[in-house]
GROMACS .gro file of N, CA and C in nm:
model
  273
    1UNK      N    1  -2.757   4.548  -0.258
    1UNK     CA    2  -2.642   4.473  -0.299
    1UNK      C    3  -2.658   4.430  -0.444
    2UNK      N    4  -2.559   4.455  -0.523
    2UNK     CA    5  -2.563   4.415  -0.663
    2UNK      C    6  -2.498   4.278  -0.679
    3UNK      N    7  -2.559   4.200  -0.763
    3UNK     CA    8  -2.500   4.070  -0.795
    3UNK      C    9  -2.430   4.083  -0.929
    4UNK      N   10  -2.307   4.040  -0.933
    4UNK     CA   11  -2.236   4.045  -1.060
    4UNK      C   12  -2.268   3.920  -1.140
    5UNK      N   13  -2.284   3.938  -1.267
    5UNK     CA   14  -2.316   3.825  -1.354
    5UNK      C   15  -2.190   3.746  -1.382
    6UNK      N   16  -2.195   3.617  -1.354
    6UNK     CA   17  -2.081   3.530  -1.378
    6UNK      C   18  -2.111   3.445  -1.499
    7UNK      N   19  -2.015   3.438  -1.586
    7UNK     CA   20  -2.028   3.353  -1.703
    7UNK      C   21  -1.982   3.212  -1.668
    8UNK      N   22  -2.045   3.115  -1.725
    8UNK     CA   23  -2.006   2.977  -1.703
    8UNK      C   24  -1.897   2.931  -1.796
    9UNK      N   25  -1.855   3.018  -1.886
    9UNK     CA   26  -1.755   2.981  -1.986
    9UNK      C   27  -1.622   2.937  -1.926
   10UNK      N   28  -1.565   3.007  -1.828
   10UNK     CA   29  -1.437   2.959  -1.770
   10UNK      C   30  -1.450   2.821  -1.707
   11UNK      N   31  -1.565   2.795  -1.643
   11UNK     CA   32  -1.585   2.664  -1.582
   11UNK      C   33  -1.595   2.555  -1.688
   12UNK      N   34  -1.662   2.586  -1.797
   12UNK     CA   35  -1.673   2.490  -1.906
   12UNK      C   36  -1.536   2.460  -1.966
   13UNK      N   37  -1.458   2.564  -1.992
   13UNK     CA   38  -1.323   2.544  -2.047
   13UNK      C   39  -1.234   2.470  -1.947
   14UNK      N   40  -1.247   2.501  -1.819
   14UNK     CA   41  -1.170   2.430  -1.718
   14UNK      C   42  -1.207   2.283  -1.713
   15UNK      N   43  -1.336   2.254  -1.722
   15UNK     CA   44  -1.383   2.116  -1.720
   15UNK      C   45  -1.333   2.041  -1.844
   16UNK      N   46  -1.341   2.106  -1.959
   16UNK     CA   47  -1.292   2.044  -2.083
   16UNK      C   48  -1.142   2.018  -2.072
   17UNK      N   49  -1.067   2.113  -2.017
   17UNK     CA   50  -0.922   2.094  -2.001
   17UNK      C   51  -0.893   1.976  -1.910
   18UNK      N   52  -0.969   1.962  -1.802
   18UNK     CA   53  -0.949   1.848  -1.712
   18UNK      C   54  -0.983   1.716  -1.780
   19UNK      N   55  -1.088   1.714  -1.861
   19UNK     CA   56  -1.124   1.592  -1.935
   19UNK      C   57  -1.014   1.556  -2.034
   20UNK      N   58  -0.962   1.655  -2.106
   20UNK     CA   59  -0.855   1.630  -2.204
   20UNK      C   60  -0.729   1.580  -2.133
   21UNK      N   61  -0.693   1.643  -2.023
   21UNK     CA   62  -0.574   1.600  -1.949
   21UNK      C   63  -0.591   1.460  -1.891
   22UNK      N   64  -0.712   1.427  -1.847
   22UNK     CA   65  -0.738   1.293  -1.796
   22UNK      C   66  -0.728   1.190  -1.908
   23UNK      N   67  -0.784   1.222  -2.025
   23UNK     CA   68  -0.774   1.131  -2.139
   23UNK      C   69  -0.629   1.115  -2.182
   24UNK      N   70  -0.553   1.223  -2.180
   24UNK     CA   71  -0.411   1.217  -2.215
   24UNK      C   72  -0.336   1.130  -2.115
   25UNK      N   73  -0.365   1.147  -1.989
   25UNK     CA   74  -0.301   1.066  -1.886
   25UNK      C   75  -0.335   0.918  -1.904
   26UNK      N   76  -0.461   0.888  -1.931
   26UNK     CA   77  -0.502   0.750  -1.953
   26UNK      C   78  -0.436   0.692  -2.077
   27UNK      N   79  -0.434   0.769  -2.185
   27UNK     CA   80  -0.372   0.721  -2.309
   27UNK      C   81  -0.223   0.696  -2.293
   28UNK      N   82  -0.155   0.786  -2.225
   28UNK     CA   83  -0.011   0.769  -2.207
   28UNK      C   84   0.021   0.656  -2.109
   29UNK      N   85  -0.073   0.624  -2.021
   29UNK     CA   86  -0.049   0.512  -1.929
   29UNK      C   87  -0.050   0.379  -2.003
   30UNK      N   88  -0.115   0.374  -2.118
   30UNK     CA   89  -0.119   0.252  -2.198
   30UNK      C   90   0.010   0.232  -2.278
   31UNK      N   91   0.085   0.339  -2.296
   31UNK     CA   92   0.213   0.328  -2.366
   31UNK      C   93   0.321   0.288  -2.265
   32UNK      N   94   0.420   0.221  -2.311
   32UNK     CA   95   0.530   0.183  -2.223
   32UNK      C   96   0.641   0.287  -2.238
   33UNK      N   97   0.638   0.385  -2.149
   33UNK     CA   98   0.732   0.497  -2.157
   33UNK      C   99   0.860   0.472  -2.078
   34UNK      N  100   0.866   0.364  -2.005
   34UNK     CA  101   0.985   0.332  -1.928
   34UNK      C  102   1.006   0.430  -1.813
   35UNK      N  103   1.127   0.485  -1.806
   35UNK     CA  104   1.162   0.577  -1.699
   35UNK      C  105   1.096   0.712  -1.710
   36UNK      N  106   1.041   0.743  -1.827
   36UNK     CA  107   0.976   0.873  -1.846
   36UNK      C  108   0.831   0.873  -1.800
   37UNK      N  109   0.779   0.757  -1.761
   37UNK     CA  110   0.637   0.749  -1.725
   37UNK      C  111   0.604   0.835  -1.603
   38UNK      N  112   0.687   0.828  -1.501
   38UNK     CA  113   0.659   0.904  -1.379
   38UNK      C  114   0.668   1.055  -1.401
   39UNK      N  115   0.775   1.107  -1.464
   39UNK     CA  116   0.777   1.251  -1.488
   39UNK      C  117   0.663   1.301  -1.577
   40UNK      N  118   0.625   1.221  -1.675
   40UNK     CA  119   0.514   1.260  -1.762
   40UNK      C  120   0.384   1.265  -1.682
   41UNK      N  121   0.360   1.163  -1.600
   41UNK     CA  122   0.239   1.160  -1.518
   41UNK      C  123   0.236   1.276  -1.418
   42UNK      N  124   0.351   1.307  -1.359
   42UNK     CA  125   0.357   1.420  -1.266
   42UNK      C  126   0.337   1.553  -1.337
   43UNK      N  127   0.386   1.565  -1.459
   43UNK     CA  128   0.364   1.687  -1.537
   43UNK      C  129   0.216   1.708  -1.568
   44UNK      N  130   0.148   1.600  -1.607
   44UNK     CA  131   0.005   1.609  -1.634
   44UNK      C  132  -0.071   1.642  -1.506
   45UNK      N  133  -0.032   1.580  -1.396
   45UNK     CA  134  -0.097   1.609  -1.267
   45UNK      C  135  -0.075   1.755  -1.227
   46UNK      N  136   0.044   1.807  -1.254
   46UNK     CA  137   0.071   1.948  -1.224
   46UNK      C  138  -0.016   2.041  -1.308
   47UNK      N  139  -0.038   2.004  -1.434
   47UNK     CA  140  -0.126   2.084  -1.519
   47UNK      C  141  -0.269   2.081  -1.466
   48UNK      N  142  -0.313   1.966  -1.418
   48UNK     CA  143  -0.447   1.956  -1.359
   48UNK      C  144  -0.459   2.042  -1.234
   49UNK      N  145  -0.355   2.041  -1.152
   49UNK     CA  146  -0.355   2.125  -1.031
   49UNK      C  147  -0.365   2.272  -1.070
   50UNK      N  148  -0.293   2.312  -1.174
   50UNK     CA  149  -0.298   2.451  -1.219
   50UNK      C  150  -0.438   2.489  -1.267
   51UNK      N  151  -0.501   2.401  -1.343
   51UNK     CA  152  -0.637   2.430  -1.392
   51UNK      C  153  -0.734   2.444  -1.276
   52UNK      N  154  -0.730   2.350  -1.183
   52UNK     CA  155  -0.821   2.356  -1.068
   52UNK      C  156  -0.796   2.482  -0.985
   53UNK      N  157  -0.669   2.512  -0.961
   53UNK     CA  158  -0.637   2.630  -0.880
   53UNK      C  159  -0.676   2.761  -0.946
   54UNK      N  160  -0.647   2.773  -1.073
   54UNK     CA  161  -0.673   2.899  -1.142
   54UNK      C  162  -0.820   2.920  -1.176
   55UNK      N  163  -0.887   2.814  -1.219
   55UNK     CA  164  -1.025   2.829  -1.265
   55UNK      C  165  -1.125   2.810  -1.151
   56UNK      N  166  -1.117   2.695  -1.085
   56UNK     CA  167  -1.222   2.661  -0.989
   56UNK      C  168  -1.199   2.723  -0.851
   57UNK      N  169  -1.074   2.750  -0.815
   57UNK     CA  170  -1.047   2.814  -0.686
   57UNK      C  171  -1.030   2.965  -0.702
   58UNK      N  172  -1.040   3.015  -0.824
   58UNK     CA  173  -1.033   3.158  -0.856
   58UNK      C  174  -0.901   3.222  -0.813
   59UNK      N  175  -0.792   3.147  -0.817
   59UNK     CA  176  -0.663   3.203  -0.779
   59UNK      C  177  -0.609   3.301  -0.882
   60UNK      N  178  -0.660   3.295  -1.004
   60UNK     CA  179  -0.616   3.390  -1.106
   60UNK      C  180  -0.657   3.533  -1.070
   61UNK      N  181  -0.771   3.547  -0.999
   61UNK     CA  182  -0.820   3.680  -0.962
   61UNK      C  183  -0.806   3.708  -0.813
   62UNK      N  184  -0.737   3.621  -0.742
   62UNK     CA  185  -0.724   3.638  -0.596
   62UNK      C  186  -0.615   3.740  -0.563
   63UNK      N  187  -0.617   3.782  -0.437
   63UNK     CA  188  -0.514   3.874  -0.391
   63UNK      C  189  -0.379   3.803  -0.388
   64UNK      N  190  -0.273   3.881  -0.390
   64UNK     CA  191  -0.138   3.824  -0.394
   64UNK      C  192  -0.109   3.740  -0.270
   65UNK      N  193  -0.161   3.779  -0.155
   65UNK     CA  194  -0.135   3.702  -0.032
   65UNK      C  195  -0.194   3.562  -0.042
   66UNK      N  196  -0.313   3.551  -0.096
   66UNK     CA  197  -0.376   3.420  -0.112
   66UNK      C  198  -0.302   3.335  -0.216
   67UNK      N  199  -0.256   3.398  -0.322
   67UNK     CA  200  -0.177   3.327  -0.422
   67UNK      C  201  -0.048   3.275  -0.361
   68UNK      N  202   0.014   3.355  -0.275
   68UNK     CA  203   0.138   3.315  -0.210
   68UNK      C  204   0.115   3.196  -0.116
   69UNK      N  205   0.005   3.197  -0.044
   69UNK     CA  206  -0.027   3.085   0.045
   69UNK      C  207  -0.047   2.957  -0.036
   70UNK      N  208  -0.120   2.965  -0.146
   70UNK     CA  209  -0.143   2.848  -0.230
   70UNK      C  210  -0.014   2.797  -0.290
   71UNK      N  211   0.070   2.887  -0.338
   71UNK     CA  212   0.197   2.847  -0.398
   71UNK      C  213   0.289   2.785  -0.294
   72UNK      N  214   0.293   2.841  -0.175
   72UNK     CA  215   0.376   2.786  -0.068
   72UNK      C  216   0.331   2.646  -0.031
   73UNK      N  217   0.201   2.624  -0.027
   73UNK     CA  218   0.150   2.490   0.003
   73UNK      C  219   0.194   2.389  -0.101
   74UNK      N  220   0.185   2.426  -0.227
   74UNK     CA  221   0.225   2.335  -0.335
   74UNK      C  222   0.375   2.307  -0.328
   75UNK      N  223   0.455   2.408  -0.298
   75UNK     CA  224   0.600   2.389  -0.288
   75UNK      C  225   0.635   2.294  -0.173
   76UNK      N  226   0.571   2.311  -0.058
   76UNK     CA  227   0.600   2.223   0.055
   76UNK      C  228   0.556   2.080   0.029
   77UNK      N  229   0.444   2.061  -0.037
   77UNK     CA  230   0.401   1.926  -0.073
   77UNK      C  231   0.501   1.863  -0.169
   78UNK      N  232   0.550   1.941  -0.266
   78UNK     CA  233   0.650   1.889  -0.359
   78UNK      C  234   0.778   1.851  -0.286
   79UNK      N  235   0.820   1.931  -0.189
   79UNK     CA  236   0.939   1.898  -0.111
   79UNK      C  237   0.920   1.770  -0.031
   80UNK      N  238   0.802   1.752   0.026
   80UNK     CA  239   0.775   1.629   0.100
   80UNK      C  240   0.778   1.507   0.009
   81UNK      N  241   0.719   1.518  -0.108
   81UNK     CA  242   0.718   1.407  -0.204
   81UNK      C  243   0.860   1.375  -0.249
   82UNK      N  244   0.938   1.478  -0.279
   82UNK     CA  245   1.076   1.455  -0.321
   82UNK      C  246   1.159   1.392  -0.209
   83UNK      N  247   1.135   1.433  -0.086
   83UNK     CA  248   1.208   1.374   0.026
   83UNK      C  249   1.176   1.227   0.044
   84UNK      N  250   1.049   1.192   0.033
   84UNK     CA  251   1.010   1.052   0.046
   84UNK      C  252   1.063   0.971  -0.071
   85UNK      N  253   1.054   1.026  -0.191
   85UNK     CA  254   1.105   0.954  -0.309
   85UNK      C  255   1.255   0.932  -0.299
   86UNK      N  256   1.327   1.031  -0.250
   86UNK     CA  257   1.471   1.015  -0.231
   86UNK      C  258   1.504   0.910  -0.127
   87UNK      N  259   1.428   0.907  -0.020
   87UNK     CA  260   1.451   0.808   0.085
   87UNK      C  261   1.423   0.667   0.033
   88UNK      N  262   1.317   0.650  -0.040
   88UNK     CA  263   1.281   0.518  -0.092
   88UNK      C  264   1.382   0.471  -0.196
   89UNK      N  265   1.432   0.562  -0.278
   89UNK     CA  266   1.524   0.521  -0.385
   89UNK      C  267   1.661   0.481  -0.333
   90UNK      N  268   1.700   0.525  -0.214
   90UNK     CA  269   1.832   0.491  -0.161
   90UNK      C  270   1.828   0.376  -0.061
   91UNK      N  271   1.718   0.306  -0.050
   91UNK     CA  272   1.709   0.191   0.041
   91UNK      C  273   1.743   0.065  -0.031
   0.00000   0.00000   0.00000
């Protein structure tokens, strides 16, 4: 059995991207963005999800079926969050 050599470079870049996004999220939380605070925070969280999924879960090199399962899961979670947010906002 041959072992393929894996470079640590993608993991390092993924980790740096997560650190930068976390610092950005923390910095923007100190600003008073008003109504834009939630969409901005959700956008940053979505970028973090993309980094974790593509780099650390290897979805960038995964088969299409596995990518579809991961995407479907994210879509259903988003629908659940939107449904709860809609319910809370109309009470």
